[in-house]
Amino acid sequence: MKKEDKTISKGQFLCDIMDQIPSNTIIFKTVTGIGATTLELEFERNSIIIEPNVPVIKGKKAKGRLGVYEGVNVRDIMDYLINPKMVFKKILTTPESFPKVLKAMDNLNINIYEDYFLLFDECDRTTKDVNFRETIIFPLEHFFSFRNKAFVSATAVIPSDPRFDEHNFKILVIKPDYDYKENIELVITNNVFLSFSEVLMANKSECVCIFLSSIIGINQLINRLGIKDESYVYCSRQSKTELTALDSDRVHENLTKTFAKFNFFTCRFNSAVDILMNVKPDVIMVTNLDVANHTMIDPDSDAVQIKGRFRNGTANITVISNFDNELNVKTEEQSDNYLNACEECFNLVKSLRNATNVPEALEALNEALELLPYFPFLNKDGSKNHFMRDNFKYEEKVKSLFQSADVLIAGYQNNYFLPTIKTRIYKYSDSEEPIKSTGSVIREMTKMVIKALKKLNVKNENMYYLDNSDYIYEQLKFRFPYIVEAYNILGEQDLLYNAYSKGMIEKAVKNKKIDSAKSNFPFIKKLQIEFPGGYKAPGKVMTERFKAIIRKYNLELKGTMKELGDYFNISNRTTVSKEGEKGFIIISSKFSNK
């Protein structure tokens, strides 16, 4: 595709350098917030603008515009289209609701392909989201039928779909003539939680916006920091059901007019939507590979888009990320070879299917085709899904950034950021912190705790790290008190031998304490003094004296006559006073040789 550049100056918008968005163009805006959708919304022609998510549409709705998403039906669209007050129709729709727009146009005999300009905003999402949201590319089945059409994004990518070349698309790059790099702090760490806690304590902002694409990760941060009463979470409706850290009134599908002190956003809010605040917030972008790989934030895309959400600016921007040098990553050449090999295998099985007339074989081979790894890279009609292929290569490229600290740092030393690097390597990483889970098997959980406890005493003189041993030990005692106690009393081997249930562990600990008491020499000597041979008394008197000695030595004994019998040969119940009181007589100590 041919490339063309247009220069933009600081403070200018697209409307200042062009009259309209040209057709058959992929616009690389380079910087966010320069008014691409605004230019189209205000230009005098009928327009359909495809936005990636509902919050974006709700943020751009205004008089004379129609937002189309779940809950807006074909009849609503038709009513808008026949309203004579709107000379130029402006429709904003999600990709999933685009079929309703087509249906409404068809019902009214409107030639949508000739009469409307189609703009695909944040077009890079077609490549980046298609693997988990296949419906995002549905409009592409109709996109090329429009006489006037365009792709636009600040972080656009060049699609491999040949139809762009067939329709003579060109690339228009908007080039700022000013320095648009943003200062950020990049925290490279092996313990995201502790680094995140440190950033919060250092900034002490009245408003913090945290971008983390994992409900599990958000749950963990809120629960461990104890900030649920100060937090909002912004996520999809489906994610709301998975969020257990907050009450439902603190979880939102769309932006609210007011914000909490701590505001968590999933990737639904990474791009396009305008976040308008009365204050300049601290922004924290979090990648935690120990939670999920999909938390990866791409320095050339996600980070750029997140930075651009805040139209009134930000106070500080911090990126916190761990890395994994064992990530399995393919180079671009390896990705191409893998996809081509998968396609070759698929076509081989497909040829076998096409060559058979046996119904059972036909059924088996059709099932086999759907199980092959290349099947997801095809459209429903069997044609090649270029966006899925682009997605595969894009994800491998992003993964490669997280293989080491050096590569990740280099990734942020790009055209968008000026990073200040801060390295926080702890003795215990996130993956070595046992997290209590109701689904954990006791034995496996015990092994994790033992592994963490054993590392407490390990010293590595050849490596500098922040020693978070005390914090880990306190957390282990808080989360797994009976396992930590058992480890200290039983030792590793006996603990593992009994680690099949909490009851078995607690029983083993109790027996060990009793055995320890029986071999406690000062305790036994005290008993021999208090209970000499020939000593006689009522049972109640004996047990009270016994319990007093137990308390003095802080032992795990109940102080019953039966336990006293573990230390002394005691008579059967007999008369122990002239008044005829019944009790017992100490005959001799069982530990007389000690």
mmCIF file with all atom_site columns, C-alpha atoms in Angstrom, residues 2 7 57 119 184 232 271 335 429 442 447 457 541 576 580:
data_model
loop_
_atom_site.group_PDB
_atom_site.id
_atom_site.type_symbol
_atom_site.label_atom_id
_atom_site.label_alt_id
_atom_site.label_comp_id
_atom_site.label_asym_id
_atom_site.label_entity_id
_atom_site.label_seq_id
_atom_site.pdbx_PDB_ins_code
_atom_site.Cartn_x
_atom_site.Cartn_y
_atom_site.Cartn_z
_atom_site.occupancy
_atom_site.B_iso_or_equiv
_atom_site.pdbx_formal_charge
_atom_site.auth_seq_id
_atom_site.auth_comp_id
_atom_site.auth_asym_id
_atom_site.auth_atom_id
_atom_site.pdbx_PDB_model_num
ATOM 1  C CA . LYS A 1 2   ? 1.191   3.493   -0.799  1.00 0.00 ? 2   LYS A CA 1
ATOM 2  C CA . THR A 1 7   ? 1.977   16.973  9.507   1.00 0.00 ? 7   THR A CA 1
ATOM 3  C CA . ILE A 1 57  ? -20.433 4.852   21.928  1.00 0.00 ? 57  ILE A CA 1
ATOM 4  C CA . LEU A 1 119 ? -15.496 4.311   9.372   1.00 0.00 ? 119 LEU A CA 1
ATOM 5  C CA . ILE A 1 184 ? 6.695   7.202   32.595  1.00 0.00 ? 184 ILE A CA 1
ATOM 6  C CA . TYR A 1 232 ? -14.612 0.885   41.719  1.00 0.00 ? 232 TYR A CA 1
ATOM 7  C CA . SER A 1 271 ? -9.017  2.348   23.789  1.00 0.00 ? 271 SER A CA 1
ATOM 8  C CA . SER A 1 335 ? 5.046   -18.064 12.902  1.00 0.00 ? 335 SER A CA 1
ATOM 9  C CA . SER A 1 429 ? 8.381   -13.705 43.479  1.00 0.00 ? 429 SER A CA 1
ATOM 10 C CA . ILE A 1 442 ? -4.531  -29.775 51.203  1.00 0.00 ? 442 ILE A CA 1
ATOM 11 C CA . LYS A 1 447 ? 3.845   -28.497 49.536  1.00 0.00 ? 447 LYS A CA 1
ATOM 12 C CA . ASN A 1 457 ? 16.771  -19.511 55.315  1.00 0.00 ? 457 ASN A CA 1
ATOM 13 C CA . VAL A 1 541 ? -6.772  -31.648 94.029  1.00 0.00 ? 541 VAL A CA 1
ATOM 14 C CA . VAL A 1 576 ? -7.122  -40.947 101.085 1.00 0.00 ? 576 VAL A CA 1
ATOM 15 C CA . GLY A 1 580 ? -13.192 -41.030 104.171 1.00 0.00 ? 580 GLY A CA 1
#
